[in-house]
Amino acid sequence: MELAHYSDHAVRLVNTEEPARNKDSLTSVDAVRELFGASVQMARRVTDGDVTRFRNVRGRLRGVFEAADSGDHVLAVDLLNSLLMEFPVSPQVSGHETIGEKGGPNWHIHLADHPSNASAGYAAIACFGLAFHLTEHGPDRLGLCQAPPCRNAYLDTSTNRSRRYCSDRCATRANVAAYRARKRLEAEESARNGRSAEEAQESRALSER
């Protein structure tokens, strides 16, 4: 598994909450288990206590995205380093897939499950993945959706660092809103110009009397 893949864990966790919409889907053990995806073994260790622990980590991860999105990259790194110290990873060399003519193992780095509890294990791989993405691509690649009221987190992987929205849906919604706003301004400007023309015409008519 590529190390960059682990950064998706951070995005998935942060986006279980939409503060501007007052929505929070991370309210039960089942909701927490859904975050793990194919990591069934780790998901089985989830308990009621993990719900609170996950929400705490989620808030701190959102702080990393907020700092990066606002341009305070030093703060973003400091917050992420604090999480990395609290939730260290356990890297292992894995080779469960075979490649080549001789069918040799496809050796790669795998992050082992943390032994203490499910939330610590998830936090460890999420923070490590985010750190890997940040150091590979830069802190300005961590963003929050610019389509209000959505503030979902995203990882910018575009070639020209141009991503501003968490999804195509939000990008479309923002573009439609911007188009409508331009049309309103054009209509208002046209109305003002029309009124000015009428006033000028009336003024000339009065002066000729």
PDB file of C-alpha atoms in Angstrom, residues 5-209:
ATOM      1  CA  HIS A   5      -3.040   6.413   0.639  1.00  0.00           C
ATOM      2  CA  TYR A   6      -3.042   6.861   4.399  1.00  0.00           C
ATOM      3  CA  SER A   7      -3.701  10.597   4.054  1.00  0.00           C
ATOM      4  CA  ASP A   8      -7.238   9.708   2.947  1.00  0.00           C
ATOM      5  CA  HIS A   9      -7.879   8.508   6.499  1.00  0.00           C
ATOM      6  CA  ALA A  10      -7.401  12.066   7.755  1.00  0.00           C
ATOM      7  CA  VAL A  11      -9.749  13.536   5.143  1.00  0.00           C
ATOM      8  CA  ARG A  12     -12.451  10.941   5.813  1.00  0.00           C
ATOM      9  CA  LEU A  13     -12.336  11.600   9.552  1.00  0.00           C
ATOM     10  CA  VAL A  14     -12.389  15.399   9.278  1.00  0.00           C
ATOM     11  CA  ASN A  15     -15.303  15.306   6.852  1.00  0.00           C
ATOM     12  CA  THR A  16     -17.566  13.370   9.222  1.00  0.00           C
ATOM     13  CA  GLU A  17     -18.461  16.804  10.584  1.00  0.00           C
ATOM     14  CA  GLU A  18     -19.841  19.849   8.782  1.00  0.00           C
ATOM     15  CA  PRO A  19     -19.709  22.654  11.377  1.00  0.00           C
ATOM     16  CA  ALA A  20     -21.397  25.277   9.197  1.00  0.00           C
ATOM     17  CA  ARG A  21     -24.347  22.960   8.624  1.00  0.00           C
ATOM     18  CA  ASN A  22     -24.365  21.720  12.218  1.00  0.00           C
ATOM     19  CA  LYS A  23     -24.013  18.114  10.993  1.00  0.00           C
ATOM     20  CA  ASP A  24     -22.047  15.336  12.646  1.00  0.00           C
ATOM     21  CA  SER A  25     -22.188  11.752  11.393  1.00  0.00           C
ATOM     22  CA  LEU A  26     -19.656  10.423  13.904  1.00  0.00           C
ATOM     23  CA  THR A  27     -22.144   9.565  16.635  1.00  0.00           C
ATOM     24  CA  SER A  28     -22.016   5.787  17.015  1.00  0.00           C
ATOM     25  CA  VAL A  29     -19.731   2.759  17.016  1.00  0.00           C
ATOM     26  CA  ASP A  30     -21.054   1.722  13.605  1.00  0.00           C
ATOM     27  CA  ALA A  31     -20.231   5.166  12.189  1.00  0.00           C
ATOM     28  CA  VAL A  32     -16.679   4.862  13.482  1.00  0.00           C
ATOM     29  CA  ARG A  33     -16.295   1.394  11.992  1.00  0.00           C
ATOM     30  CA  GLU A  34     -17.295   2.703   8.571  1.00  0.00           C
ATOM     31  CA  LEU A  35     -14.197   4.907   8.579  1.00  0.00           C
ATOM     32  CA  PHE A  36     -11.878   1.918   8.478  1.00  0.00           C
ATOM     33  CA  GLY A  37     -13.041   0.600   5.138  1.00  0.00           C
ATOM     34  CA  ALA A  38     -11.248  -2.669   4.443  1.00  0.00           C
ATOM     35  CA  SER A  39      -9.374  -2.613   7.779  1.00  0.00           C
ATOM     36  CA  VAL A  40     -11.829  -5.072   9.346  1.00  0.00           C
ATOM     37  CA  GLN A  41      -9.515  -6.251  12.104  1.00  0.00           C
ATOM     38  CA  MET A  42      -8.994  -2.744  13.457  1.00  0.00           C
ATOM     39  CA  ALA A  43     -12.690  -1.918  13.132  1.00  0.00           C
ATOM     40  CA  ARG A  44     -13.600  -4.850  15.356  1.00  0.00           C
ATOM     41  CA  ARG A  45     -11.756  -3.235  18.233  1.00  0.00           C
ATOM     42  CA  VAL A  46     -13.978  -0.132  18.221  1.00  0.00           C
ATOM     43  CA  THR A  47     -15.816   0.520  21.494  1.00  0.00           C
ATOM     44  CA  ASP A  48     -18.168   3.226  22.733  1.00  0.00           C
ATOM     45  CA  GLY A  49     -15.174   5.079  24.173  1.00  0.00           C
ATOM     46  CA  ASP A  50     -13.652   5.374  20.721  1.00  0.00           C
ATOM     47  CA  VAL A  51     -16.481   7.614  19.530  1.00  0.00           C
ATOM     48  CA  THR A  52     -15.371  10.422  21.859  1.00  0.00           C
ATOM     49  CA  ARG A  53     -11.687   9.797  21.154  1.00  0.00           C
ATOM     50  CA  PHE A  54     -12.261   9.905  17.384  1.00  0.00           C
ATOM     51  CA  ARG A  55     -14.139  13.178  17.650  1.00  0.00           C
ATOM     52  CA  ASN A  56     -11.286  14.684  19.643  1.00  0.00           C
ATOM     53  CA  VAL A  57      -8.722  13.666  17.033  1.00  0.00           C
ATOM     54  CA  ARG A  58     -11.043  14.927  14.310  1.00  0.00           C
ATOM     55  CA  GLY A  59     -11.111  18.406  15.820  1.00  0.00           C
ATOM     56  CA  ARG A  60      -7.329  18.525  16.014  1.00  0.00           C
ATOM     57  CA  LEU A  61      -6.935  17.326  12.437  1.00  0.00           C
ATOM     58  CA  ARG A  62      -9.377  19.985  11.260  1.00  0.00           C
ATOM     59  CA  GLY A  63      -7.149  22.502  13.018  1.00  0.00           C
ATOM     60  CA  VAL A  64      -4.264  21.359  10.800  1.00  0.00           C
ATOM     61  CA  PHE A  65      -6.348  21.902   7.656  1.00  0.00           C
ATOM     62  CA  GLU A  66      -7.632  25.267   8.881  1.00  0.00           C
ATOM     63  CA  ALA A  67      -4.118  26.518   9.604  1.00  0.00           C
ATOM     64  CA  ALA A  68      -2.824  25.313   6.221  1.00  0.00           C
ATOM     65  CA  ASP A  69      -5.824  26.772   4.394  1.00  0.00           C
ATOM     66  CA  SER A  70      -5.296  30.172   6.033  1.00  0.00           C
ATOM     67  CA  GLY A  71      -1.628  30.190   5.021  1.00  0.00           C
ATOM     68  CA  ASP A  72      -0.199  29.628   8.507  1.00  0.00           C
ATOM     69  CA  HIS A  73       1.949  26.680   7.482  1.00  0.00           C
ATOM     70  CA  VAL A  74       4.160  26.781  10.574  1.00  0.00           C
ATOM     71  CA  LEU A  75       1.125  26.355  12.812  1.00  0.00           C
ATOM     72  CA  ALA A  76      -0.194  23.549  10.601  1.00  0.00           C
ATOM     73  CA  VAL A  77       3.096  21.676  10.947  1.00  0.00           C
ATOM     74  CA  ASP A  78       3.260  22.294  14.693  1.00  0.00           C
ATOM     75  CA  LEU A  79      -0.252  20.927  15.184  1.00  0.00           C
ATOM     76  CA  LEU A  80       0.498  17.899  13.035  1.00  0.00           C
ATOM     77  CA  ASN A  81       3.774  17.212  14.834  1.00  0.00           C
ATOM     78  CA  SER A  82       1.926  17.281  18.139  1.00  0.00           C
ATOM     79  CA  LEU A  83      -0.420  14.582  16.848  1.00  0.00           C
ATOM     80  CA  LEU A  84       2.467  12.517  15.473  1.00  0.00           C
ATOM     81  CA  MET A  85       4.152  12.541  18.872  1.00  0.00           C
ATOM     82  CA  GLU A  86       0.967  11.429  20.590  1.00  0.00           C
ATOM     83  CA  PHE A  87       0.112   8.770  17.998  1.00  0.00           C
ATOM     84  CA  PRO A  88       3.355   7.200  16.721  1.00  0.00           C
ATOM     85  CA  VAL A  89       3.278   4.773  13.815  1.00  0.00           C
ATOM     86  CA  SER A  90       4.605   1.236  13.678  1.00  0.00           C
ATOM     87  CA  PRO A  91       6.034   0.706  10.167  1.00  0.00           C
ATOM     88  CA  GLN A  92       6.610  -2.813   8.890  1.00  0.00           C
ATOM     89  CA  VAL A  93       7.854  -4.271   5.629  1.00  0.00           C
ATOM     90  CA  SER A  94       5.062  -6.225   3.973  1.00  0.00           C
ATOM     91  CA  GLY A  95       5.029  -8.456   0.894  1.00  0.00           C
ATOM     92  CA  HIS A  96       1.602 -10.034   0.627  1.00  0.00           C
ATOM     93  CA  GLU A  97       1.414  -9.521  -3.156  1.00  0.00           C
ATOM     94  CA  THR A  98       3.615 -11.223  -5.762  1.00  0.00           C
ATOM     95  CA  ILE A  99       5.108  -9.750  -8.906  1.00  0.00           C
ATOM     96  CA  GLY A 100       7.512 -10.729 -11.662  1.00  0.00           C
ATOM     97  CA  GLU A 101       8.193 -13.990 -13.465  1.00  0.00           C
ATOM     98  CA  LYS A 102       9.428 -15.710 -10.328  1.00  0.00           C
ATOM     99  CA  GLY A 103       6.434 -14.579  -8.331  1.00  0.00           C
ATOM    100  CA  GLY A 104       8.503 -12.754  -5.740  1.00  0.00           C
ATOM    101  CA  PRO A 105       6.910 -10.566  -3.041  1.00  0.00           C
ATOM    102  CA  ASN A 106       6.038  -6.947  -3.773  1.00  0.00           C
ATOM    103  CA  TRP A 107       7.857  -5.499  -0.788  1.00  0.00           C
ATOM    104  CA  HIS A 108       6.521  -2.224   0.552  1.00  0.00           C
ATOM    105  CA  ILE A 109       6.069  -0.274   3.775  1.00  0.00           C
ATOM    106  CA  HIS A 110       2.909  -1.006   5.704  1.00  0.00           C
ATOM    107  CA  LEU A 111       1.757   0.763   8.866  1.00  0.00           C
ATOM    108  CA  ALA A 112       0.805  -1.814  11.472  1.00  0.00           C
ATOM    109  CA  ASP A 113      -2.255  -1.448  13.666  1.00  0.00           C
ATOM    110  CA  HIS A 114      -1.590   0.341  16.945  1.00  0.00           C
ATOM    111  CA  PRO A 115      -1.944  -2.126  19.832  1.00  0.00           C
ATOM    112  CA  SER A 116      -3.734   0.070  22.375  1.00  0.00           C
ATOM    113  CA  ASN A 117      -7.138   0.936  20.874  1.00  0.00           C
ATOM    114  CA  ALA A 118      -8.897   1.568  17.583  1.00  0.00           C
ATOM    115  CA  SER A 119      -8.838   5.358  17.774  1.00  0.00           C
ATOM    116  CA  ALA A 120      -5.091   5.452  18.442  1.00  0.00           C
ATOM    117  CA  GLY A 121      -4.477   3.087  15.540  1.00  0.00           C
ATOM    118  CA  TYR A 122      -6.563   5.119  13.133  1.00  0.00           C
ATOM    119  CA  ALA A 123      -5.070   8.407  14.332  1.00  0.00           C
ATOM    120  CA  ALA A 124      -1.538   7.077  13.871  1.00  0.00           C
ATOM    121  CA  ILE A 125      -1.986   6.140  10.224  1.00  0.00           C
ATOM    122  CA  ALA A 126      -4.111   9.211   9.440  1.00  0.00           C
ATOM    123  CA  CYS A 127      -1.522  11.607  10.871  1.00  0.00           C
ATOM    124  CA  PHE A 128       1.385   9.804   9.244  1.00  0.00           C
ATOM    125  CA  GLY A 129      -0.377   9.833   5.878  1.00  0.00           C
ATOM    126  CA  LEU A 130      -1.119  13.534   6.216  1.00  0.00           C
ATOM    127  CA  ALA A 131       2.492  14.220   7.181  1.00  0.00           C
ATOM    128  CA  PHE A 132       3.689  12.264   4.148  1.00  0.00           C
ATOM    129  CA  HIS A 133       1.403  14.252   1.842  1.00  0.00           C
ATOM    130  CA  LEU A 134       2.460  17.564   3.411  1.00  0.00           C
ATOM    131  CA  THR A 135       6.185  16.902   3.082  1.00  0.00           C
ATOM    132  CA  GLU A 136       5.858  15.525  -0.447  1.00  0.00           C
ATOM    133  CA  HIS A 137       3.610  18.262  -1.854  1.00  0.00           C
ATOM    134  CA  GLY A 138       3.688  21.189   0.599  1.00  0.00           C
ATOM    135  CA  PRO A 139       1.274  22.458   3.257  1.00  0.00           C
ATOM    136  CA  ASP A 140      -0.557  24.598   0.711  1.00  0.00           C
ATOM    137  CA  ARG A 141      -1.944  21.343  -0.711  1.00  0.00           C
ATOM    138  CA  LEU A 142      -4.132  20.941   2.384  1.00  0.00           C
ATOM    139  CA  GLY A 143      -7.347  22.877   1.912  1.00  0.00           C
ATOM    140  CA  LEU A 144     -10.927  23.474   2.966  1.00  0.00           C
ATOM    141  CA  CYS A 145     -13.735  23.738   0.442  1.00  0.00           C
ATOM    142  CA  GLN A 146     -14.394  27.323  -0.693  1.00  0.00           C
ATOM    143  CA  ALA A 147     -18.055  26.734  -1.577  1.00  0.00           C
ATOM    144  CA  PRO A 148     -20.062  28.050   1.402  1.00  0.00           C
ATOM    145  CA  PRO A 149     -21.378  26.672   3.641  1.00  0.00           C
ATOM    146  CA  CYS A 150     -19.273  23.571   2.917  1.00  0.00           C
ATOM    147  CA  ARG A 151     -15.883  23.483   4.619  1.00  0.00           C
ATOM    148  CA  ASN A 152     -14.920  19.892   3.915  1.00  0.00           C
ATOM    149  CA  ALA A 153     -11.222  19.068   3.873  1.00  0.00           C
ATOM    150  CA  TYR A 154      -9.439  17.984   0.711  1.00  0.00           C
ATOM    151  CA  LEU A 155      -5.928  17.185  -0.525  1.00  0.00           C
ATOM    152  CA  ASP A 156      -4.938  19.124  -3.625  1.00  0.00           C
ATOM    153  CA  THR A 157      -3.252  16.818  -6.130  1.00  0.00           C
ATOM    154  CA  SER A 158      -3.756  19.059  -9.156  1.00  0.00           C
ATOM    155  CA  THR A 159      -0.722  19.817 -11.310  1.00  0.00           C
ATOM    156  CA  ASN A 160      -1.086  23.595 -10.970  1.00  0.00           C
ATOM    157  CA  ARG A 161      -2.184  23.804  -7.324  1.00  0.00           C
ATOM    158  CA  SER A 162      -5.569  25.111  -8.438  1.00  0.00           C
ATOM    159  CA  ARG A 163      -8.018  23.024  -6.431  1.00  0.00           C
ATOM    160  CA  ARG A 164     -10.468  25.050  -4.332  1.00  0.00           C
ATOM    161  CA  TYR A 165     -13.375  22.679  -3.754  1.00  0.00           C
ATOM    162  CA  CYS A 166     -13.812  19.306  -2.092  1.00  0.00           C
ATOM    163  CA  SER A 167     -15.878  17.829  -4.937  1.00  0.00           C
ATOM    164  CA  ASP A 168     -17.210  18.449  -8.436  1.00  0.00           C
ATOM    165  CA  ARG A 169     -20.615  19.073  -6.885  1.00  0.00           C
ATOM    166  CA  CYS A 170     -19.324  21.946  -4.770  1.00  0.00           C
ATOM    167  CA  ALA A 171     -17.311  23.339  -7.688  1.00  0.00           C
ATOM    168  CA  THR A 172     -20.431  23.379  -9.862  1.00  0.00           C
ATOM    169  CA  ARG A 173     -22.507  24.960  -7.113  1.00  0.00           C
ATOM    170  CA  ALA A 174     -19.900  27.691  -6.605  1.00  0.00           C
ATOM    171  CA  ASN A 175     -19.648  28.388 -10.340  1.00  0.00           C
ATOM    172  CA  VAL A 176     -23.437  28.664 -10.660  1.00  0.00           C
ATOM    173  CA  ALA A 177     -23.572  31.030  -7.677  1.00  0.00           C
ATOM    174  CA  ALA A 178     -20.788  33.180  -9.150  1.00  0.00           C
ATOM    175  CA  TYR A 179     -22.558  33.276 -12.540  1.00  0.00           C
ATOM    176  CA  ARG A 180     -25.839  34.369 -10.959  1.00  0.00           C
ATOM    177  CA  ALA A 181     -24.033  37.034  -8.938  1.00  0.00           C
ATOM    178  CA  ARG A 182     -22.421  38.425 -12.098  1.00  0.00           C
ATOM    179  CA  LYS A 183     -25.799  38.514 -13.838  1.00  0.00           C
ATOM    180  CA  ARG A 184     -27.344  40.405 -10.924  1.00  0.00           C
ATOM    181  CA  LEU A 185     -24.540  42.975 -11.013  1.00  0.00           C
ATOM    182  CA  GLU A 186     -24.910  43.373 -14.774  1.00  0.00           C
ATOM    183  CA  ALA A 187     -28.673  43.872 -14.395  1.00  0.00           C
ATOM    184  CA  GLU A 188     -28.168  46.430 -11.628  1.00  0.00           C
ATOM    185  CA  GLU A 189     -25.532  48.262 -13.656  1.00  0.00           C
ATOM    186  CA  SER A 190     -27.803  48.277 -16.705  1.00  0.00           C
ATOM    187  CA  ALA A 191     -30.675  49.639 -14.628  1.00  0.00           C
ATOM    188  CA  ARG A 192     -28.470  52.389 -13.200  1.00  0.00           C
ATOM    189  CA  ASN A 193     -27.229  53.340 -16.661  1.00  0.00           C
ATOM    190  CA  GLY A 194     -30.797  53.378 -17.941  1.00  0.00           C
ATOM    191  CA  ARG A 195     -31.904  55.677 -15.151  1.00  0.00           C
ATOM    192  CA  SER A 196     -28.920  57.949 -15.760  1.00  0.00           C
ATOM    193  CA  ALA A 197     -29.796  58.200 -19.454  1.00  0.00           C
ATOM    194  CA  GLU A 198     -33.406  59.076 -18.642  1.00  0.00           C
ATOM    195  CA  GLU A 199     -32.323  61.698 -16.112  1.00  0.00           C
ATOM    196  CA  ALA A 200     -29.929  63.267 -18.647  1.00  0.00           C
ATOM    197  CA  GLN A 201     -32.682  63.361 -21.266  1.00  0.00           C
ATOM    198  CA  GLU A 202     -35.104  65.014 -18.827  1.00  0.00           C
ATOM    199  CA  SER A 203     -32.444  67.528 -17.862  1.00  0.00           C
ATOM    200  CA  ARG A 204     -31.874  68.503 -21.503  1.00  0.00           C
ATOM    201  CA  ALA A 205     -35.597  68.792 -22.091  1.00  0.00           C
ATOM    202  CA  LEU A 206     -36.001  71.133 -19.120  1.00  0.00           C
ATOM    203  CA  SER A 207     -33.085  73.310 -20.245  1.00  0.00           C
ATOM    204  CA  GLU A 208     -34.590  73.766 -23.708  1.00  0.00           C
ATOM    205  CA  ARG A 209     -37.853  75.118 -22.337  1.00  0.00           C
TER     206      ARG A 209
END
